Tab-separated table of C-alpha atoms in Angstrom:
chain	number	residue	atom	x	y	z
A	620	UNK	CA	60.862	-31.425	-40.811
A	621	UNK	CA	57.882	-33.093	-42.478
A	622	UNK	CA	57.085	-34.921	-39.253
A	623	UNK	CA	57.045	-31.655	-37.299
A	624	UNK	CA	54.717	-30.097	-39.894
A	625	UNK	CA	52.329	-33.057	-39.685
A	626	UNK	CA	52.385	-32.947	-35.882
A	627	UNK	CA	51.556	-29.242	-35.941
A	628	UNK	CA	48.595	-29.803	-38.280
A	629	UNK	CA	47.358	-32.630	-36.056
A	630	UNK	CA	47.569	-30.452	-32.962
A	631	UNK	CA	45.652	-27.665	-34.685
A	632	UNK	CA	42.982	-30.112	-35.796
A	633	UNK	CA	42.554	-31.425	-32.274
A	634	UNK	CA	42.369	-27.883	-30.864
A	635	UNK	CA	39.755	-26.909	-33.447
A	636	UNK	CA	37.568	-29.829	-32.385
A	637	UNK	CA	37.541	-28.771	-28.734
A	638	UNK	CA	34.746	-26.568	-27.318
A	639	UNK	CA	35.487	-22.833	-27.163
A	640	UNK	CA	34.131	-20.439	-24.550
A	641	UNK	CA	32.512	-17.289	-25.896
A	642	UNK	CA	30.529	-14.532	-24.195
A	643	UNK	CA	26.834	-14.782	-25.028
A	644	UNK	CA	23.682	-13.039	-23.861
A	645	UNK	CA	21.036	-15.752	-23.350
A	646	UNK	CA	18.269	-13.170	-23.803
A	647	UNK	CA	19.278	-12.710	-27.475
A	648	UNK	CA	18.759	-15.072	-30.409
A	649	UNK	CA	21.762	-16.813	-31.975
A	650	UNK	CA	21.951	-18.969	-35.139
A	651	UNK	CA	24.339	-21.944	-35.048
A	652	UNK	CA	25.350	-23.715	-38.256
A	653	UNK	CA	25.948	-27.436	-37.658
A	654	UNK	CA	28.456	-29.625	-39.520
A	655	UNK	CA	25.624	-31.081	-41.655
A	656	UNK	CA	24.678	-27.599	-42.851
A	657	UNK	CA	21.483	-27.224	-40.815
A	658	UNK	CA	20.920	-24.136	-38.641
A	659	UNK	CA	19.826	-24.242	-35.018
A	660	UNK	CA	18.543	-21.185	-33.130
A	661	UNK	CA	19.515	-20.867	-29.475
A	662	UNK	CA	19.023	-18.242	-26.773
A	663	UNK	CA	15.881	-16.157	-26.803
A	664	UNK	CA	15.448	-16.265	-23.049
A	665	UNK	CA	12.921	-13.811	-21.608
A	666	UNK	CA	14.879	-10.707	-20.473
A	667	UNK	CA	15.612	-10.516	-16.769
A	668	UNK	CA	13.353	-8.376	-14.649
A	669	UNK	CA	14.786	-5.009	-13.713
A	670	UNK	CA	11.596	-3.354	-12.550
A	671	UNK	CA	11.714	0.023	-10.798
A	672	UNK	CA	8.831	0.121	-8.329
A	673	UNK	CA	7.335	3.237	-6.759
A	674	UNK	CA	6.069	1.805	-3.474
A	675	UNK	CA	6.649	-0.958	-0.954
A	676	UNK	CA	3.475	-2.800	-1.906
A	677	UNK	CA	4.870	-3.592	-5.358
A	678	UNK	CA	8.102	-4.984	-3.921
A	679	UNK	CA	6.257	-7.127	-1.388
A	680	UNK	CA	3.819	-8.360	-4.054
A	681	UNK	CA	6.692	-9.711	-6.150
A	682	UNK	CA	8.328	-11.269	-3.089
A	683	UNK	CA	5.110	-13.092	-2.175
A	684	UNK	CA	4.649	-14.206	-5.770
A	685	UNK	CA	7.944	-16.111	-5.632
A	686	UNK	CA	7.793	-17.501	-2.099
A	687	UNK	CA	7.727	-21.141	-3.257
A	688	UNK	CA	11.084	-22.847	-2.770
A	689	UNK	CA	12.926	-23.362	-6.065
A	690	UNK	CA	15.062	-26.357	-7.072
A	691	UNK	CA	18.146	-24.873	-5.374
A	692	UNK	CA	16.338	-24.543	-2.072
A	693	UNK	CA	15.969	-20.758	-2.121
A	694	UNK	CA	13.161	-18.340	-2.840
A	695	UNK	CA	12.634	-14.587	-3.044
A	696	UNK	CA	14.510	-12.295	-0.648
A	697	UNK	CA	14.340	-8.569	0.116
A	698	UNK	CA	17.326	-6.327	0.801
A	699	UNK	CA	16.930	-2.779	2.151
A	700	UNK	CA	19.211	0.152	2.959
A	701	UNK	CA	19.206	3.945	2.848
A	702	UNK	CA	20.109	3.706	-0.847
A	703	UNK	CA	17.468	1.313	-2.203
A	704	UNK	CA	15.157	-1.644	-1.611
A	705	UNK	CA	15.774	-4.692	-3.805
A	706	UNK	CA	13.651	-7.822	-4.149
A	707	UNK	CA	15.446	-10.780	-5.742
A	708	UNK	CA	12.801	-13.154	-7.014
A	709	UNK	CA	15.329	-16.014	-6.721
A	710	UNK	CA	18.213	-15.830	-4.277
A	711	UNK	CA	19.920	-18.644	-6.200
A	712	UNK	CA	20.166	-16.864	-9.566
A	713	UNK	CA	19.950	-13.220	-8.415
A	714	UNK	CA	19.129	-11.972	-11.922
A	715	UNK	CA	15.437	-11.010	-11.703
A	716	UNK	CA	14.914	-8.081	-9.366
A	717	UNK	CA	12.449	-5.359	-8.404
A	718	UNK	CA	13.900	-2.263	-6.761
A	719	UNK	CA	12.880	1.064	-5.237
A	720	UNK	CA	15.341	3.943	-5.044
A	721	UNK	CA	15.321	5.699	-1.668
A	722	UNK	CA	15.266	9.460	-2.174
A	723	UNK	CA	16.987	11.675	0.402
A	724	UNK	CA	14.817	14.559	1.592
A	725	UNK	CA	15.825	18.149	0.889
A	726	UNK	CA	15.879	18.793	4.636
A	727	UNK	CA	18.327	16.017	5.500
A	728	UNK	CA	20.571	17.006	2.586
A	729	UNK	CA	20.493	20.627	3.776
A	730	UNK	CA	21.505	19.518	7.267
A	731	UNK	CA	24.361	17.453	5.832
A	732	UNK	CA	25.519	20.519	3.894
A	733	UNK	CA	25.324	22.685	7.033
A	734	UNK	CA	27.353	20.080	8.899
A	735	UNK	CA	30.025	20.013	6.196
A	736	UNK	CA	30.337	23.761	5.560
A	737	UNK	CA	29.015	25.334	8.784
A	738	UNK	CA	28.300	28.683	7.128
A	739	UNK	CA	27.596	31.897	9.052
A	740	UNK	CA	24.603	33.765	7.636
A	741	UNK	CA	23.098	37.230	8.009
A	742	UNK	CA	19.883	37.352	9.999
A	743	UNK	CA	17.613	37.722	6.969
A	744	UNK	CA	19.200	34.794	5.087
A	745	UNK	CA	19.137	32.650	8.213
A	746	UNK	CA	15.433	33.243	8.812
A	747	UNK	CA	14.671	32.663	5.135
A	748	UNK	CA	16.373	29.258	5.322
A	749	UNK	CA	14.465	28.265	8.457
A	750	UNK	CA	11.124	29.316	6.951
A	751	UNK	CA	11.524	27.812	3.478
A	752	UNK	CA	13.782	24.786	3.851
A	753	UNK	CA	12.766	23.456	7.255
A	754	UNK	CA	9.425	25.322	7.837
A	755	UNK	CA	7.705	25.889	11.168
A	756	UNK	CA	6.812	22.181	11.447
A	757	UNK	CA	10.494	21.367	11.953
A	758	UNK	CA	10.521	22.938	15.436
A	759	UNK	CA	7.964	21.014	17.532
A	760	UNK	CA	9.955	21.612	20.733
A	761	UNK	CA	10.579	25.311	19.942
A	762	UNK	CA	7.512	26.477	17.978
A	763	UNK	CA	8.291	30.166	18.561
A	764	UNK	CA	11.969	29.968	17.573
A	765	UNK	CA	11.626	31.811	14.265
A	766	UNK	CA	9.617	34.637	15.863
A	767	UNK	CA	12.179	34.858	18.654
A	768	UNK	CA	15.068	35.095	16.213
A	769	UNK	CA	13.270	37.867	14.366
A	770	UNK	CA	13.346	39.981	17.513
A	771	UNK	CA	17.110	39.650	18.039
A	772	UNK	CA	18.621	43.130	17.644
A	773	UNK	CA	22.291	43.935	17.287
A	774	UNK	CA	23.847	47.051	18.754
A	775	UNK	CA	27.370	48.352	19.276
A	776	UNK	CA	28.870	50.719	21.822
A	777	UNK	CA	32.093	52.080	23.190
A	778	UNK	CA	32.158	50.193	26.463
A	779	UNK	CA	35.172	47.946	27.002
A	780	UNK	CA	34.184	44.368	27.778
A	781	UNK	CA	36.727	41.834	28.980
A	782	UNK	CA	34.309	39.042	29.806
A	783	UNK	CA	33.262	36.840	26.884
A	784	UNK	CA	29.771	35.440	27.187
A	785	UNK	CA	26.913	34.491	24.907
A	786	UNK	CA	25.279	37.615	23.470
A	787	UNK	CA	28.047	39.991	24.421
A	788	UNK	CA	31.632	39.771	23.209
A	789	UNK	CA	34.582	42.162	23.411
A	790	UNK	CA	35.781	43.135	19.935
A	791	UNK	CA	38.375	45.744	20.877
A	792	UNK	CA	39.656	48.016	23.578
A	793	UNK	CA	36.754	50.416	23.224
A	794	UNK	CA	34.215	48.778	20.960
A	795	UNK	CA	31.733	46.055	21.938
A	796	UNK	CA	28.927	44.286	20.152
A	797	UNK	CA	25.809	42.988	21.854
A	798	UNK	CA	22.655	41.171	20.832
A	799	UNK	CA	19.482	41.712	22.788
A	800	UNK	CA	16.554	39.344	23.351
A	801	UNK	CA	18.815	36.289	23.619
A	802	UNK	CA	17.352	34.847	26.807
A	803	UNK	CA	14.674	33.023	24.821
A	804	UNK	CA	17.078	31.676	22.166
A	805	UNK	CA	18.270	28.124	23.001
A	806	UNK	CA	21.869	27.082	22.457
A	807	UNK	CA	20.643	23.789	20.995
A	808	UNK	CA	17.500	23.061	19.016
A	809	UNK	CA	16.010	19.823	17.679
A	810	UNK	CA	14.869	19.883	14.066
A	811	UNK	CA	12.220	17.325	13.145
A	812	UNK	CA	12.730	16.447	9.469
A	813	UNK	CA	11.885	13.628	7.062
A	814	UNK	CA	14.916	11.540	6.118
A	815	UNK	CA	13.463	10.146	2.886
A	816	UNK	CA	11.419	11.888	0.215
A	817	UNK	CA	9.509	8.744	-0.800
A	818	UNK	CA	5.766	9.021	-0.266
A	819	UNK	CA	5.679	5.803	1.777
A	820	UNK	CA	8.212	7.153	4.317
A	821	UNK	CA	6.630	10.376	5.658
A	822	UNK	CA	7.799	9.997	9.261
A	823	UNK	CA	9.971	12.771	10.716
A	824	UNK	CA	13.052	12.226	12.883
A	825	UNK	CA	14.763	14.575	15.297
A	826	UNK	CA	18.226	16.002	14.624
A	827	UNK	CA	19.797	18.003	17.458
A	828	UNK	CA	21.663	21.071	16.255
A	829	UNK	CA	23.863	23.744	17.773
A	830	UNK	CA	22.561	27.302	17.359
A	831	UNK	CA	25.138	30.079	17.514
A	832	UNK	CA	24.826	33.856	17.288
A	833	UNK	CA	27.893	35.955	16.433
A	834	UNK	CA	27.124	39.406	17.727
A	835	UNK	CA	30.380	40.932	16.493
A	836	UNK	CA	29.605	40.087	12.832
A	837	UNK	CA	25.801	40.009	13.315
A	838	UNK	CA	25.545	36.505	11.881
A	839	UNK	CA	23.831	33.218	12.771
A	840	UNK	CA	24.985	29.613	12.503
A	841	UNK	CA	23.254	26.260	12.885
A	842	UNK	CA	24.677	22.782	12.320
A	843	UNK	CA	23.950	19.210	13.500
A	844	UNK	CA	25.738	17.830	16.545
A	845	UNK	CA	28.120	14.889	15.938
A	846	UNK	CA	26.357	11.656	15.028
A	847	UNK	CA	22.881	13.178	14.813
A	848	UNK	CA	22.427	12.753	11.055
A	849	UNK	CA	23.604	9.132	11.173
A	850	UNK	CA	21.225	8.505	14.073
A	851	UNK	CA	18.320	9.883	12.020
A	852	UNK	CA	19.229	7.613	9.096
A	853	UNK	CA	19.460	4.597	11.412
A	854	UNK	CA	16.010	5.272	12.846
A	855	UNK	CA	14.568	5.771	9.359
A	856	UNK	CA	16.089	2.503	8.147
A	857	UNK	CA	14.611	0.696	11.144
A	858	UNK	CA	11.194	2.150	10.263
A	859	UNK	CA	11.683	1.024	6.662
A	860	UNK	CA	12.436	-2.530	7.788
A	861	UNK	CA	9.372	-2.569	10.022
A	862	UNK	CA	7.161	-1.302	7.191
A	863	UNK	CA	8.375	-4.109	4.917
A	864	UNK	CA	7.800	-6.748	7.599
A	865	UNK	CA	4.335	-5.371	8.360
A	866	UNK	CA	3.359	-5.672	4.697
A	867	UNK	CA	4.746	-9.212	4.493
A	868	UNK	CA	2.853	-10.279	7.589
A	869	UNK	CA	3.931	-12.374	10.525
A	870	UNK	CA	3.564	-15.703	8.687
A	871	UNK	CA	5.731	-14.722	5.707
A	872	UNK	CA	8.811	-16.834	4.969
A	873	UNK	CA	10.481	-14.136	2.844
A	874	UNK	CA	13.851	-13.157	4.405
A	875	UNK	CA	14.514	-9.432	4.870
A	876	UNK	CA	18.181	-8.400	4.933
A	877	UNK	CA	19.923	-5.111	5.685
A	878	UNK	CA	22.430	-4.026	3.029
A	879	UNK	CA	22.732	-4.449	-0.720
A	880	UNK	CA	22.687	-7.719	-2.720
């Protein structure tokens, strides 16, 4: 019994002498009391960079500042995507970073909402959306579209119509609904919109949309065709990559990657 007690004490003493792993933040100061009673201060590392930049020039400036190869054989790298741009000043440690959040434009978010919900709107609300959300500049291939849609008039009659066609649909045995001035209204229209709201990404990209008129309910509908929003994002991301590479210059050794670190 005594031997077991002594063995247990010995095991505890050995365990107490072994190093123990504890979570510690190296950017904070810690005081360590040594066996001889003296106190040693450890930690106090400079906090890691988590800068939020406002333009590409700032990101590139940090990347160029840390282009020299470090002891692990790596240097600064830049990652980009539709969500953010991130510069890691050291690809080996990946702690210090400078980032820019990519802001989605109100126009591209409105198109995504139209694609998801596909609402039908009265003529006045539809025109208001085109004038205030997308504006006249969004229709470079159909500059008179808004004026044309203003002239669309709805009328009803008692003629029976068995043939369904755009602008004239049978809604009963004796009642029909028709919309005039439709010859100039395209079935598809390309909206030119900015994808990002950041000041350094002002370029517009085309998004083809279907344009429908429901003469029976006197409503309008517009929504992007399949894959058009993703295509606009892909083109905008390609432009973003090119802008970063142009700022770095052709002789730069800073890698530029697509995705998130």
